Tab-separated table of C-alpha atoms and ligand atoms in Angstrom:
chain	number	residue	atom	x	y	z
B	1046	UNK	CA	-32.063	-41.423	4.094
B	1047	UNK	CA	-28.303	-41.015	3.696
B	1048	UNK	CA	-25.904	-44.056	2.970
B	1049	UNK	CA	-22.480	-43.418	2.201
B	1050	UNK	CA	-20.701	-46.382	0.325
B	1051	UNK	CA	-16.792	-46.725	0.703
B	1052	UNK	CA	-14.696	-48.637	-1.144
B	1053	UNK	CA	-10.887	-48.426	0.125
B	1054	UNK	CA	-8.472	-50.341	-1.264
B	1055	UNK	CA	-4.984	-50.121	-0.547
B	1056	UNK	CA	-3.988	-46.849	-2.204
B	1057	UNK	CA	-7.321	-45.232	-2.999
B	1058	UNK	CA	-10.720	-45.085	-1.772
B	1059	UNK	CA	-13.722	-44.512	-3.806
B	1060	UNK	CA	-16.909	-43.434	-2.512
B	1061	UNK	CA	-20.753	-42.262	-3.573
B	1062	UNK	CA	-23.228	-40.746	-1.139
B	1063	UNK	CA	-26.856	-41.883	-1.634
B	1064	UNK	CA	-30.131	-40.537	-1.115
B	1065	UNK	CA	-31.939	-44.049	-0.712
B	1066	UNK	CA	-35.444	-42.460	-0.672
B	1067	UNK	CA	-35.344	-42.129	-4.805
B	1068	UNK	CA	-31.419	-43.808	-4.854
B	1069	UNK	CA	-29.805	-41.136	-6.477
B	1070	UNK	CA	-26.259	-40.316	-5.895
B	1071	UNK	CA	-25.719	-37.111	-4.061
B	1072	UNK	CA	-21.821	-37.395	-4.320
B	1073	UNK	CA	-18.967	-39.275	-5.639
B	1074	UNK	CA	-15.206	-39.232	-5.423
B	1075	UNK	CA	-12.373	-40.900	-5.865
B	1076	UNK	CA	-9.210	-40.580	-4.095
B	1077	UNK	CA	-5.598	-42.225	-5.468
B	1078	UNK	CA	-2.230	-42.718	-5.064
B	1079	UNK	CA	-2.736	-42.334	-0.967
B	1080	UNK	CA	1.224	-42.322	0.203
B	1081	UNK	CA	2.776	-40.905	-2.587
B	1082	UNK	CA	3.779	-37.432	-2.952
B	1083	UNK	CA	0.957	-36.455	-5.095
B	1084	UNK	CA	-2.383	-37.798	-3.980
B	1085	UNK	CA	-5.679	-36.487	-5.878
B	1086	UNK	CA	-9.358	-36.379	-5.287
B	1087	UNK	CA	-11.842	-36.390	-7.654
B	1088	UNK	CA	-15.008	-35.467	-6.394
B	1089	UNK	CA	-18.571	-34.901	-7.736
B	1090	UNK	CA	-22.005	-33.413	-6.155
B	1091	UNK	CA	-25.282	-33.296	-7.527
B	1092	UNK	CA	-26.361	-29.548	-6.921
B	1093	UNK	CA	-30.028	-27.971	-6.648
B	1094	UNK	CA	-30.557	-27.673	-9.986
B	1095	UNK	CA	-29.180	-31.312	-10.790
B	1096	UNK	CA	-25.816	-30.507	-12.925
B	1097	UNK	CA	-22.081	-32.141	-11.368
B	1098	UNK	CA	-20.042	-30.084	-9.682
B	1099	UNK	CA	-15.964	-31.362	-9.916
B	1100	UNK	CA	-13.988	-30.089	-7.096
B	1101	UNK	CA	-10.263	-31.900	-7.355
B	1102	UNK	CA	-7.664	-31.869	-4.268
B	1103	UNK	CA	-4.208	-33.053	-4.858
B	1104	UNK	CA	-1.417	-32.728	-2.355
B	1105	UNK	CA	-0.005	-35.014	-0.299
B	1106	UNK	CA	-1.982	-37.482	1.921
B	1107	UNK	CA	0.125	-39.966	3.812
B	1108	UNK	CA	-2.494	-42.476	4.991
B	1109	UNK	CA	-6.200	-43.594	4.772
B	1110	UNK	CA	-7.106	-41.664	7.668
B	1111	UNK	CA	-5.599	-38.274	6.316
B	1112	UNK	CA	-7.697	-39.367	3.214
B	1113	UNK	CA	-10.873	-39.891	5.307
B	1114	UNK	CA	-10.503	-36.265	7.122
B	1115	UNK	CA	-10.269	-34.953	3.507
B	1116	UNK	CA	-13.034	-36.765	1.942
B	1117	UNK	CA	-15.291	-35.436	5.216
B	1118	UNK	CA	-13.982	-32.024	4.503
B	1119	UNK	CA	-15.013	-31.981	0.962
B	1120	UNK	CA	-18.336	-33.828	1.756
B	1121	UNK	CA	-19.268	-30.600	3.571
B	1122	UNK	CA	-17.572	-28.132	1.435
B	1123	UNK	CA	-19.474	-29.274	-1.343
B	1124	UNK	CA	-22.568	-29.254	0.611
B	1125	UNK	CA	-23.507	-32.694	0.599
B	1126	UNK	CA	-23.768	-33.318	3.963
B	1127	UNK	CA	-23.396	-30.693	6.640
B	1128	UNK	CA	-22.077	-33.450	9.525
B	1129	UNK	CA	-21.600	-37.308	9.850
B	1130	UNK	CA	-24.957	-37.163	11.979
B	1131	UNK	CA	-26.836	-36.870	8.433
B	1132	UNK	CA	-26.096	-40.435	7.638
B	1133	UNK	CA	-28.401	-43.057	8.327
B	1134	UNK	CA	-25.473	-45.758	7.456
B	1135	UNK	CA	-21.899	-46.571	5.878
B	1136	UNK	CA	-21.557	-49.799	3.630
B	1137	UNK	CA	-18.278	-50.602	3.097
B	1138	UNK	CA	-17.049	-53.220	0.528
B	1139	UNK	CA	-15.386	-56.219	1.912
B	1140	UNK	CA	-13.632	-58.569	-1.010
B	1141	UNK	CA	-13.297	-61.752	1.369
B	1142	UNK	CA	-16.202	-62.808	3.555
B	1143	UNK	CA	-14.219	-66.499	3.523
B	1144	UNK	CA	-16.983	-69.040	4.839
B	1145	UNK	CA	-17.901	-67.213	7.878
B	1146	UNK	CA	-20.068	-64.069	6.410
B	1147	UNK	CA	-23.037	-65.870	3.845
B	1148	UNK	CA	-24.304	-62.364	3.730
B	1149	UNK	CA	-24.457	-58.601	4.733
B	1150	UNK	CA	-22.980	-58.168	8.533
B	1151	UNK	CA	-23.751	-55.028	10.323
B	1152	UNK	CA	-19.938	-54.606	11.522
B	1153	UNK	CA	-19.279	-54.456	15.241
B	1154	UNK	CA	-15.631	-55.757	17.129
B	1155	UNK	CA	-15.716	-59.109	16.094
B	1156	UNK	CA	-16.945	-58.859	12.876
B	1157	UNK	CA	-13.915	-56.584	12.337
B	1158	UNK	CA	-11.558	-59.329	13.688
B	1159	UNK	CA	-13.048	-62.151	11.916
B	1160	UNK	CA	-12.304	-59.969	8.492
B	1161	UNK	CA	-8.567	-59.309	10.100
B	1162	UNK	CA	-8.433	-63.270	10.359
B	1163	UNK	CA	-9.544	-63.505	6.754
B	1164	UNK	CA	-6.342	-61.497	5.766
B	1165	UNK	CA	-4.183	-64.502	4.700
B	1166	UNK	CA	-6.965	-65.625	2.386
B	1167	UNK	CA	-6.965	-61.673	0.403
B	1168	UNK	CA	-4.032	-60.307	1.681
B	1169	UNK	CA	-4.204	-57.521	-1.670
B	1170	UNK	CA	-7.653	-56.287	-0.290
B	1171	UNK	CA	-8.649	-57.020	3.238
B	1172	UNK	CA	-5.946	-54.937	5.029
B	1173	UNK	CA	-7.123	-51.480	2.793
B	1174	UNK	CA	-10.942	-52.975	3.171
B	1175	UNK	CA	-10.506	-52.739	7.592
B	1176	UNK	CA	-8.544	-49.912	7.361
B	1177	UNK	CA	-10.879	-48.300	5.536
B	1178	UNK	CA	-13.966	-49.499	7.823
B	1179	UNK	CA	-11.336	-48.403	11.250
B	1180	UNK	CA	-11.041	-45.175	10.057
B	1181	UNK	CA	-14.194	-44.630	9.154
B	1182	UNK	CA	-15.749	-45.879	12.935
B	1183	UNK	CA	-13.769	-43.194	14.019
B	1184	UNK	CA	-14.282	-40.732	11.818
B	1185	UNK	CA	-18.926	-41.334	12.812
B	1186	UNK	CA	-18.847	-43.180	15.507
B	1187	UNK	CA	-22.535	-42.605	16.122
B	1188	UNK	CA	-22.774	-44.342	12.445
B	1189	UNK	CA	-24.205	-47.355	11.885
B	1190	UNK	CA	-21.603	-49.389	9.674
B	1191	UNK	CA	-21.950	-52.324	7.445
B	1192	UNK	CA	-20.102	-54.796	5.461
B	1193	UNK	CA	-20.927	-56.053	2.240
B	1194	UNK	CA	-18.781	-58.959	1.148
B	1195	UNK	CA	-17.406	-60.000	-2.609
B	1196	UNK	CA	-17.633	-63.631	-1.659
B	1197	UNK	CA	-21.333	-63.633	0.178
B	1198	UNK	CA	-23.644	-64.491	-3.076
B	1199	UNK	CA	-21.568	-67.400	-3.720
B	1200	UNK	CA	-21.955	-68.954	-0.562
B	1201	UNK	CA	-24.647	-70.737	-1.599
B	1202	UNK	CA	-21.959	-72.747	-3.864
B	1203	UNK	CA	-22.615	-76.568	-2.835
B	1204	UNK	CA	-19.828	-78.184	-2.052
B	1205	UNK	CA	-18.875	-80.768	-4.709
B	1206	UNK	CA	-18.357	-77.462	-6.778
B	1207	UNK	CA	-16.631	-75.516	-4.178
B	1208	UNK	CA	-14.241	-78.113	-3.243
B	1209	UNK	CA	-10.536	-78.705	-5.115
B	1210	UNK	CA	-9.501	-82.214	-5.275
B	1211	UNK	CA	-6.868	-81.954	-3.042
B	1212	UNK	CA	-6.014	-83.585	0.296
B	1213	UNK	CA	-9.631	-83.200	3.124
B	1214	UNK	CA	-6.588	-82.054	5.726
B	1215	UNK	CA	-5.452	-78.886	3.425
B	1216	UNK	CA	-9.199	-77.616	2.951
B	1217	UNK	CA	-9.952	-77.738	6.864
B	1218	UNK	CA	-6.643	-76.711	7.845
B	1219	UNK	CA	-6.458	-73.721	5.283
B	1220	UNK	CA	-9.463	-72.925	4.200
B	1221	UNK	CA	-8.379	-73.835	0.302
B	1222	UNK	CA	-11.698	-74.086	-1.304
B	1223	UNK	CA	-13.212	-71.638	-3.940
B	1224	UNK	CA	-14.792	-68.967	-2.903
B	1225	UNK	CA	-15.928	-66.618	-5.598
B	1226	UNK	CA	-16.220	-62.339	-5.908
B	1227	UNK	CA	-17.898	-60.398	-7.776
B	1228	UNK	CA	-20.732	-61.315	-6.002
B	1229	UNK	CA	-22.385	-57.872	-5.579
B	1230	UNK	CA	-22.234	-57.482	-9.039
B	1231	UNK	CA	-23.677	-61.058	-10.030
B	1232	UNK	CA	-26.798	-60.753	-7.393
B	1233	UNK	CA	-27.128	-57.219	-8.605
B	1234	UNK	CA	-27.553	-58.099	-12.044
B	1235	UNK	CA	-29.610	-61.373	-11.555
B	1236	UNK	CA	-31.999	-58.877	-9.760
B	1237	UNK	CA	-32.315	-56.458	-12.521
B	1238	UNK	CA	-32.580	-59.425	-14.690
B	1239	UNK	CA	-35.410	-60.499	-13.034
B	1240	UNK	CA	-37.159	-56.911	-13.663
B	1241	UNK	CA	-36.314	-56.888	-16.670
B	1242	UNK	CA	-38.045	-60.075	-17.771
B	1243	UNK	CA	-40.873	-59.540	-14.764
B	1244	UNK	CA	-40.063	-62.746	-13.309
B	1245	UNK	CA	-39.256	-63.565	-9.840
B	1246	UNK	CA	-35.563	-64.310	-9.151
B	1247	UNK	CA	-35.987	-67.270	-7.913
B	1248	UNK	CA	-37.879	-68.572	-10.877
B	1249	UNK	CA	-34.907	-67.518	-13.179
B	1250	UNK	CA	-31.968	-69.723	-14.278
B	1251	UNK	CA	-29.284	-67.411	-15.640
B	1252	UNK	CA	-25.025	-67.114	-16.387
B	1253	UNK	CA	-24.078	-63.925	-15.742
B	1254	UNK	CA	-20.679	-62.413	-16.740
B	1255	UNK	CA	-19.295	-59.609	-15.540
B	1256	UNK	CA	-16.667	-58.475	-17.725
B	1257	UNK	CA	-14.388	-55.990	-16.394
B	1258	UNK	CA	-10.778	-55.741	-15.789
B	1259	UNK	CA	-11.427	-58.264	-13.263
B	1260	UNK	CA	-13.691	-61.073	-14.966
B	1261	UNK	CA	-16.028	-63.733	-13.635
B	1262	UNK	CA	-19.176	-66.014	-14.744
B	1263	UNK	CA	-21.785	-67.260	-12.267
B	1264	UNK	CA	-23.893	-70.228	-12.728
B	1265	UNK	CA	-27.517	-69.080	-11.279
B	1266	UNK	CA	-30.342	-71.526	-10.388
B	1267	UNK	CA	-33.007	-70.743	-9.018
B	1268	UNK	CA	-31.929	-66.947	-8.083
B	1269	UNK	CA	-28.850	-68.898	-6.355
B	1270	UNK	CA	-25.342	-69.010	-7.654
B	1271	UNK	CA	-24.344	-72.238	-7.959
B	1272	UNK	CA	-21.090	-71.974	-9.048
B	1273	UNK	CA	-19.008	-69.107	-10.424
B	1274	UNK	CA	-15.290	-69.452	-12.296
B	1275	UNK	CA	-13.002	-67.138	-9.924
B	1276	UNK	CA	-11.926	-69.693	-6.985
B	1277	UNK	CA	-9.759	-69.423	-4.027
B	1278	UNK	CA	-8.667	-65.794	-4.985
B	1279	UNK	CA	-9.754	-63.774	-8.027
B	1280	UNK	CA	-6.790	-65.644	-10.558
B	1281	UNK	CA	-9.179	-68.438	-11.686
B	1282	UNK	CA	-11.641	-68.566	-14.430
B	1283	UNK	CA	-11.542	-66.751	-17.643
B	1284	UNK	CA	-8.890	-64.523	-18.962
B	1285	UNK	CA	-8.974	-60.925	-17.689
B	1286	UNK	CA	-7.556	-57.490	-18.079
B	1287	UNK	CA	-3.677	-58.974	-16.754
B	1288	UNK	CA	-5.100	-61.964	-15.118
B	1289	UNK	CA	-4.292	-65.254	-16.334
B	1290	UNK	CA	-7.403	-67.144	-15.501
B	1291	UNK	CA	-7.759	-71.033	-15.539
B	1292	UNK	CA	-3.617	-72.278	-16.410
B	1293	UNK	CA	-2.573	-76.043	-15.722
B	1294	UNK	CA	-1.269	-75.522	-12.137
B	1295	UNK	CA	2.085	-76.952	-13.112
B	1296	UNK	CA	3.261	-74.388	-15.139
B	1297	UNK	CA	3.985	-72.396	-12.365
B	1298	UNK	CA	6.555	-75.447	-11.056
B	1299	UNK	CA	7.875	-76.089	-14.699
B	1300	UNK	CA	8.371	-72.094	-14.914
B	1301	UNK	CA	10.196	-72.165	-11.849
B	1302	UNK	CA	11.965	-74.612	-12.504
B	1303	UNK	CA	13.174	-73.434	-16.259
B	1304	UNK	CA	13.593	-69.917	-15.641
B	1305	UNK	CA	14.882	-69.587	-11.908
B	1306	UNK	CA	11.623	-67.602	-11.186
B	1307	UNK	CA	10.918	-67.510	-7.670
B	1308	UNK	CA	7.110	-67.774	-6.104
B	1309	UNK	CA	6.690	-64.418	-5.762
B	1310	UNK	CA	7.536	-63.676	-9.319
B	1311	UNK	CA	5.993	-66.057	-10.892
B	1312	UNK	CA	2.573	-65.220	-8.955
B	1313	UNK	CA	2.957	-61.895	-10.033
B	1314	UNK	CA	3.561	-62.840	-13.768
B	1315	UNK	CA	0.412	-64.082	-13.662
B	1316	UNK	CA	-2.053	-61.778	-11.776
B	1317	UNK	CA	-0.122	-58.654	-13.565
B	1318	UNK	CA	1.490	-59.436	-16.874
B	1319	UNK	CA	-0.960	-61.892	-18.345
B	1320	UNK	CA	-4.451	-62.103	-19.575
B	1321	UNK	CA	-4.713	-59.699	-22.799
B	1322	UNK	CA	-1.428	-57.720	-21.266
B	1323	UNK	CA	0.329	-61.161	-21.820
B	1324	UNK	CA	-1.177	-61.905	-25.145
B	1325	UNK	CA	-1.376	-58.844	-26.911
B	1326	UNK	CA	0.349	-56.186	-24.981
B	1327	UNK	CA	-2.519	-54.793	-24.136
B	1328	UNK	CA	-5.092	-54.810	-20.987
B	1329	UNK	CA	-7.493	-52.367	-22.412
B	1330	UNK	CA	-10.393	-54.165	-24.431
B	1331	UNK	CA	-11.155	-50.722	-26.103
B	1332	UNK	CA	-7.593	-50.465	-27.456
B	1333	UNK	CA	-7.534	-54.256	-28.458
B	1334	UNK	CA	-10.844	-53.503	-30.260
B	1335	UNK	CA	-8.954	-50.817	-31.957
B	1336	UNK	CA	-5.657	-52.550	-33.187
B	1337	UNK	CA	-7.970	-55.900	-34.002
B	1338	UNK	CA	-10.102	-53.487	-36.756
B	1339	UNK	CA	-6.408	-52.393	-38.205
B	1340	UNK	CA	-5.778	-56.001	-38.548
B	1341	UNK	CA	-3.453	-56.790	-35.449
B	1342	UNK	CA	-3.026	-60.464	-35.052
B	1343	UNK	CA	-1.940	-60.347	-31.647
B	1344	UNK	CA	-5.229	-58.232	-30.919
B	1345	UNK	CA	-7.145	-60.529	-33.131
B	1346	UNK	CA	-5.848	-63.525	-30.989
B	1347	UNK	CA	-6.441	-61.837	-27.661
B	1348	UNK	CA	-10.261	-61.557	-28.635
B	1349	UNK	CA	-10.606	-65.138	-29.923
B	1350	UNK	CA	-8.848	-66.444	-26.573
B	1351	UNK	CA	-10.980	-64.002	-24.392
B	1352	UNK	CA	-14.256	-65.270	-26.539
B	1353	UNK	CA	-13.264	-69.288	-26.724
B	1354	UNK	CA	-12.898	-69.493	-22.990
B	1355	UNK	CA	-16.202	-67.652	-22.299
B	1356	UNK	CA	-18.099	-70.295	-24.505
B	1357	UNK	CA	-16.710	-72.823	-22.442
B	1358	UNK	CA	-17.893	-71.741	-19.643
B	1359	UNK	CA	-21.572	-70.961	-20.914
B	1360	UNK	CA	-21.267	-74.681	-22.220
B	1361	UNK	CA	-20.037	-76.070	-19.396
B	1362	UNK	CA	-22.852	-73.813	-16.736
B	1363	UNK	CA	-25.443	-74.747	-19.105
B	1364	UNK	CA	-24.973	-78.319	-18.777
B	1365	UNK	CA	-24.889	-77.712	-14.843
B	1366	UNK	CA	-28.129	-75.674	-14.902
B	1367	UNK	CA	-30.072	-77.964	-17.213
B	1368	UNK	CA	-32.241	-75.063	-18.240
B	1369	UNK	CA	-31.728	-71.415	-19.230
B	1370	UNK	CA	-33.371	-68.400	-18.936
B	1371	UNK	CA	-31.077	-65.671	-19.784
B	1372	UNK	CA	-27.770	-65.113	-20.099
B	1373	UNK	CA	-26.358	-61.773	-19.058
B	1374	UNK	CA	-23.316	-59.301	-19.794
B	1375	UNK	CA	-22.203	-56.756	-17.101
B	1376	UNK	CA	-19.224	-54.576	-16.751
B	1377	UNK	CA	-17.098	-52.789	-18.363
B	1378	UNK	CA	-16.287	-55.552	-21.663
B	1379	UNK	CA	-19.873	-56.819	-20.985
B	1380	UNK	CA	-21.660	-53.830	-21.439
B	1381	UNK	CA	-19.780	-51.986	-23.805
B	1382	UNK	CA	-17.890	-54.479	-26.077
B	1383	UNK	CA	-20.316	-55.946	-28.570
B	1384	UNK	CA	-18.078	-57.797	-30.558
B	1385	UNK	CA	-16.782	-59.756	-27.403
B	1386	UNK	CA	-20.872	-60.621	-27.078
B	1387	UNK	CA	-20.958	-61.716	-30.338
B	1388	UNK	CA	-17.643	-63.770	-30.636
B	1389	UNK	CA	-18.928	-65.351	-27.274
B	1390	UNK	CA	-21.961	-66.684	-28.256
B	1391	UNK	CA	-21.414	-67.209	-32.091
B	1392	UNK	CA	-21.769	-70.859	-32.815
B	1393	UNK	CA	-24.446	-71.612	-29.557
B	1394	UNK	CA	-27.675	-71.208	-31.277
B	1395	UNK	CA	-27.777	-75.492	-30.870
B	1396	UNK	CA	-27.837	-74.790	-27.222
B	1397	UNK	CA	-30.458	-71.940	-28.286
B	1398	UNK	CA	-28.839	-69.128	-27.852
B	1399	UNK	CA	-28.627	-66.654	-30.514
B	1400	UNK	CA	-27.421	-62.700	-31.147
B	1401	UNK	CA	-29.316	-61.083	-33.192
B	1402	UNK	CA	-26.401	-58.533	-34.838
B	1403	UNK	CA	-28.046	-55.180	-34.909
B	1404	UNK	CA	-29.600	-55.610	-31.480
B	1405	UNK	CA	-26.166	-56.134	-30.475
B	1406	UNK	CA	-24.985	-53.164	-31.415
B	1407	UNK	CA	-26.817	-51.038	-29.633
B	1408	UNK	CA	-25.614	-48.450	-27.515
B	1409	UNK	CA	-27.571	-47.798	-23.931
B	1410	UNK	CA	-26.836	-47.377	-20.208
B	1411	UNK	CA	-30.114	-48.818	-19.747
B	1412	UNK	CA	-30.704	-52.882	-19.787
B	1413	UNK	CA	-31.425	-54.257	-23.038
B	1414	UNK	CA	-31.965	-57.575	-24.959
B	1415	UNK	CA	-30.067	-58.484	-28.130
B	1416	UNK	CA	-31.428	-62.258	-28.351
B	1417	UNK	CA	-32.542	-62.932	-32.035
B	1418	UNK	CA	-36.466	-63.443	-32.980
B	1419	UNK	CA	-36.362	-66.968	-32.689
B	1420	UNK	CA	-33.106	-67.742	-29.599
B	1421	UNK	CA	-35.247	-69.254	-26.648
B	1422	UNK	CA	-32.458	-68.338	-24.009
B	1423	UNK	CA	-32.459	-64.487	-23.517
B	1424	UNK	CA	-29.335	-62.510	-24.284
B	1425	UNK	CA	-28.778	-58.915	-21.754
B	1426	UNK	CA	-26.842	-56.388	-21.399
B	1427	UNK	CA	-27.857	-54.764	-18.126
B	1428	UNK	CA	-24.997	-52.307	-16.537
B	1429	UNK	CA	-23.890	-53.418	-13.236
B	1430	UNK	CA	-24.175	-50.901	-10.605
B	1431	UNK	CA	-21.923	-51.914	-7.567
B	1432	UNK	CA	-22.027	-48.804	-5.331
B	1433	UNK	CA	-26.182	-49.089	-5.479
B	1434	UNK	CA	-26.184	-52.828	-4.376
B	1435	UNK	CA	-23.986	-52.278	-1.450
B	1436	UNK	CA	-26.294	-49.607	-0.266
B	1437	UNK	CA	-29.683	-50.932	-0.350
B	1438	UNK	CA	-27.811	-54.204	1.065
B	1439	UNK	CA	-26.552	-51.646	3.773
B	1440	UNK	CA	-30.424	-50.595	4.095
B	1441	UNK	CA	-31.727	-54.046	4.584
B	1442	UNK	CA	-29.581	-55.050	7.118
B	1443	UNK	CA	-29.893	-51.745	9.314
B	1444	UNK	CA	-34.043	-53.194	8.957
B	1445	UNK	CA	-32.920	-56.089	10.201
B	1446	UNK	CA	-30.723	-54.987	13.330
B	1447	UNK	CA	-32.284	-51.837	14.535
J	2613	LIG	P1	-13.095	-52.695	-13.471
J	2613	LIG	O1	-13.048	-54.182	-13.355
J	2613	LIG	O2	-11.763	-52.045	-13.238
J	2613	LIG	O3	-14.250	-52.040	-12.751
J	2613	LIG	P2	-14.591	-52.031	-15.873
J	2613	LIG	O4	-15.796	-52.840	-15.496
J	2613	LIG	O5	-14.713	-50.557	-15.875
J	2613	LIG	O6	-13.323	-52.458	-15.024
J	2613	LIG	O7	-14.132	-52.540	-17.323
J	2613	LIG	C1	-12.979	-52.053	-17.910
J	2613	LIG	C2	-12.857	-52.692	-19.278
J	2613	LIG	O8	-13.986	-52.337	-20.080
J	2613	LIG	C3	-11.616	-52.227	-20.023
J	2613	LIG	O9	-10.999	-53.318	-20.682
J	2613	LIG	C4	-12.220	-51.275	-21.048
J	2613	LIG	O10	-11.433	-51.172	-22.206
J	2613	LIG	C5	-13.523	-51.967	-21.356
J	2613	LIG	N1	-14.424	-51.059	-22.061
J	2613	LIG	C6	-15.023	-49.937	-21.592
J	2613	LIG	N2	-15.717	-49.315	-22.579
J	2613	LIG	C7	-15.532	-50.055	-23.707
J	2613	LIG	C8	-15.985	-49.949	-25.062
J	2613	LIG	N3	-16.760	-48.944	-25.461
J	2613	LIG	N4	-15.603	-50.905	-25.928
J	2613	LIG	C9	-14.813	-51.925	-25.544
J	2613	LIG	N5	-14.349	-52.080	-24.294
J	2613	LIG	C10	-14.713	-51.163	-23.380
């Protein structure tokens, strides 16, 4: 069983082609800078005897569906599939579900114009996210097609957390309420979590962080997320890669007012030129890892900031959970940066959660524990796999439409 998971954003589309029978990945590819005069694709297949095979394409494509046509054309070059008919279904990453989608919609017309509606609420994603699911209708029509939303895992939020305190009129008039993402990558994780520990999900309590460019922490009870730190759009919550995260919301009118900044600017200030870029220089945690060990104090900072506001939020989901079973690091920082880990949970072990140092500092792309002997809260480190989520989610609902 073939399921081909796209990912198109607004100048690039990523994709991997599964084989869902033992869920390994056939093919993968990435295509970027789609409009410009040099686009490139990367792409990867799995042949007989199991070893990668690159092929790379660069040259111009003008548009997503030139981009599509190419990434079919290598998909058969490279012998991966032979035609469209081969796949059992597309999944397609969707970043805003808003509060209509709760979880995985096989698409048809009006689940493609409820996501156009959406488009004030992401307008950075959904336009690439339907273009990408338009082009690909056309390109297999005969293919079943589903979408797999950001936003659908925390739906479950109740709604004294989801709600701002501002005015009942603004949240039913526009929607202004948070929302969440990262929610493939939080229920994907909570599940492995689960395995890991051979508990049922919804016996487990956990906060899990995914900590990538993009950054987020979920509050989990009961195998539900129950709250989560990025809000209306993906600004909110801790620091990230250029991303802010939580700011009193009038410095944006104060830096208006004091610099001449207009709206625009100022929102792009802080979704581009902040987080560790704005504190360090910096939006690379390996390279602030780097300068930190050669004694950097802007580095040094940017770590200390990034760690601080993490233990807040364990502190403040803990206290909303009321008991823990395990906390858990995903992505990118998560998975990889040990001494973020560490910083993050140094000082909890009243709250009983403890690293134990060399644990920590081992290197796996399988999940692992790095609690200490005696911490009764598990510690993981379990490497988020987006791609696989959104296909077996694509599997499960093609069981439950066909
Ligand atoms: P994205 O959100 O774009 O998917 P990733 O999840 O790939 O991002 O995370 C990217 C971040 O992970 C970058 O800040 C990168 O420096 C960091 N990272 C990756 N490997 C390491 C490592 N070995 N040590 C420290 N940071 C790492």
């Amino acid at each position: 069983m073939k399921i081909l998971v796209i990912n198109s954003g607004s100048s690039s589309i990523k994709y991997q082609l599964f084989d869902m029978t033992d869920k390994t990945v056939l093919a993968s590819g990435l295509l970027q800078q789609i409009g410009e005069s040099q686009s490139r694709l990367t792409h990867h297949t799995r042949n007989p005897r199991g070893e990668l095979e690159e092929i790379v394409e660069t040259g111009h494509i003008a548009n997503h569906r030139q981009g599509f046509q190419l990434i079919g054309i290598v998909l058969q070059k490279s012998g991966a599939i032979d035609d469209t008919a081969e796949l059992s279904g597309i999944g397609h990453r969707v970043v805003h579900g808003g509060e209509e989608f709760h979880e995985p919609t096989l698409i048809n017309q009006k689940v493609i114009d409820t996501i156009r509606r959406l488009i004030p609420l992401a307008p950075l994603h959904n336009p690439a996210n339907l273009l990408g699911i338009e082009v690909a209708i056309e390109s297999a029509a005969a293919v079943p097609q589903v979408a797999v939303f950001d936003t659908a895992f925390h739906q479950s939020i109740p709604i004294h957390a989801f709600r701002y305190a501002i005015p009942q009129d603004l949240y039913e008039a526009h929607r202004v309420r948070r929302y969440g993402f990262h929610g493939t990558s939080h229920f994907y994780v909570a599940k492995q979590a689960a395995t890991f520990l051979n508990r049922s999900l919804k016996s487990l309590n956990l906060i899990t962080l995914h900590l990538g460019n993009g950054a987020s922490v979920a509050a989990v009870k009961d195998g539900k997320s129950i709250d989560t730190s990025m809000g209306m759009t993906p600004l909110e919550g801790l620091i990230m890669g250029t991303r802010s995260g939580d700011i009193d919301p009038a410095i944006i009118f104060y830096l208006g007012r004091q610099t001449g900044l207009g709206r625009d600017q100022v929102e792009s200030i802080l979704n581009k030129h902040s987080g560790l870029k704005g504190i360090c220089g910096v939006n690379d945690m390996r390279e602030i890892g780097e300068l930190a060990q050669a004694g950097n104090a802007q580095a040094r900072l940017a770590i200390e900031m990034v760690c601080y506001r993490i233990k807040k939020y364990i502190g403040a989901y803990y206290a909303v959970l009321g008991q823990l079973d395990a906390l858990v690091f995903t992505g990118g920082i998560g998975e990889n940066a040990s001494f973020i880990r560490a910083g993050s949970c140094q000082g909890l072990s009243h709250l009983g959660i403890e690293v134990d140092p060399e644990k920590n500092n081992i290197r796996s792309k399988a999940a692992f524990e790095i609690q200490s002997e005696d911490s009764p809260v598990n510690v993981l480190v379990i490497p988020t796999n987006e791609e696989l989520e959104i296909a077996e989610e694509t599997v499960a609902t093609l069981k439950r439409n066909l």
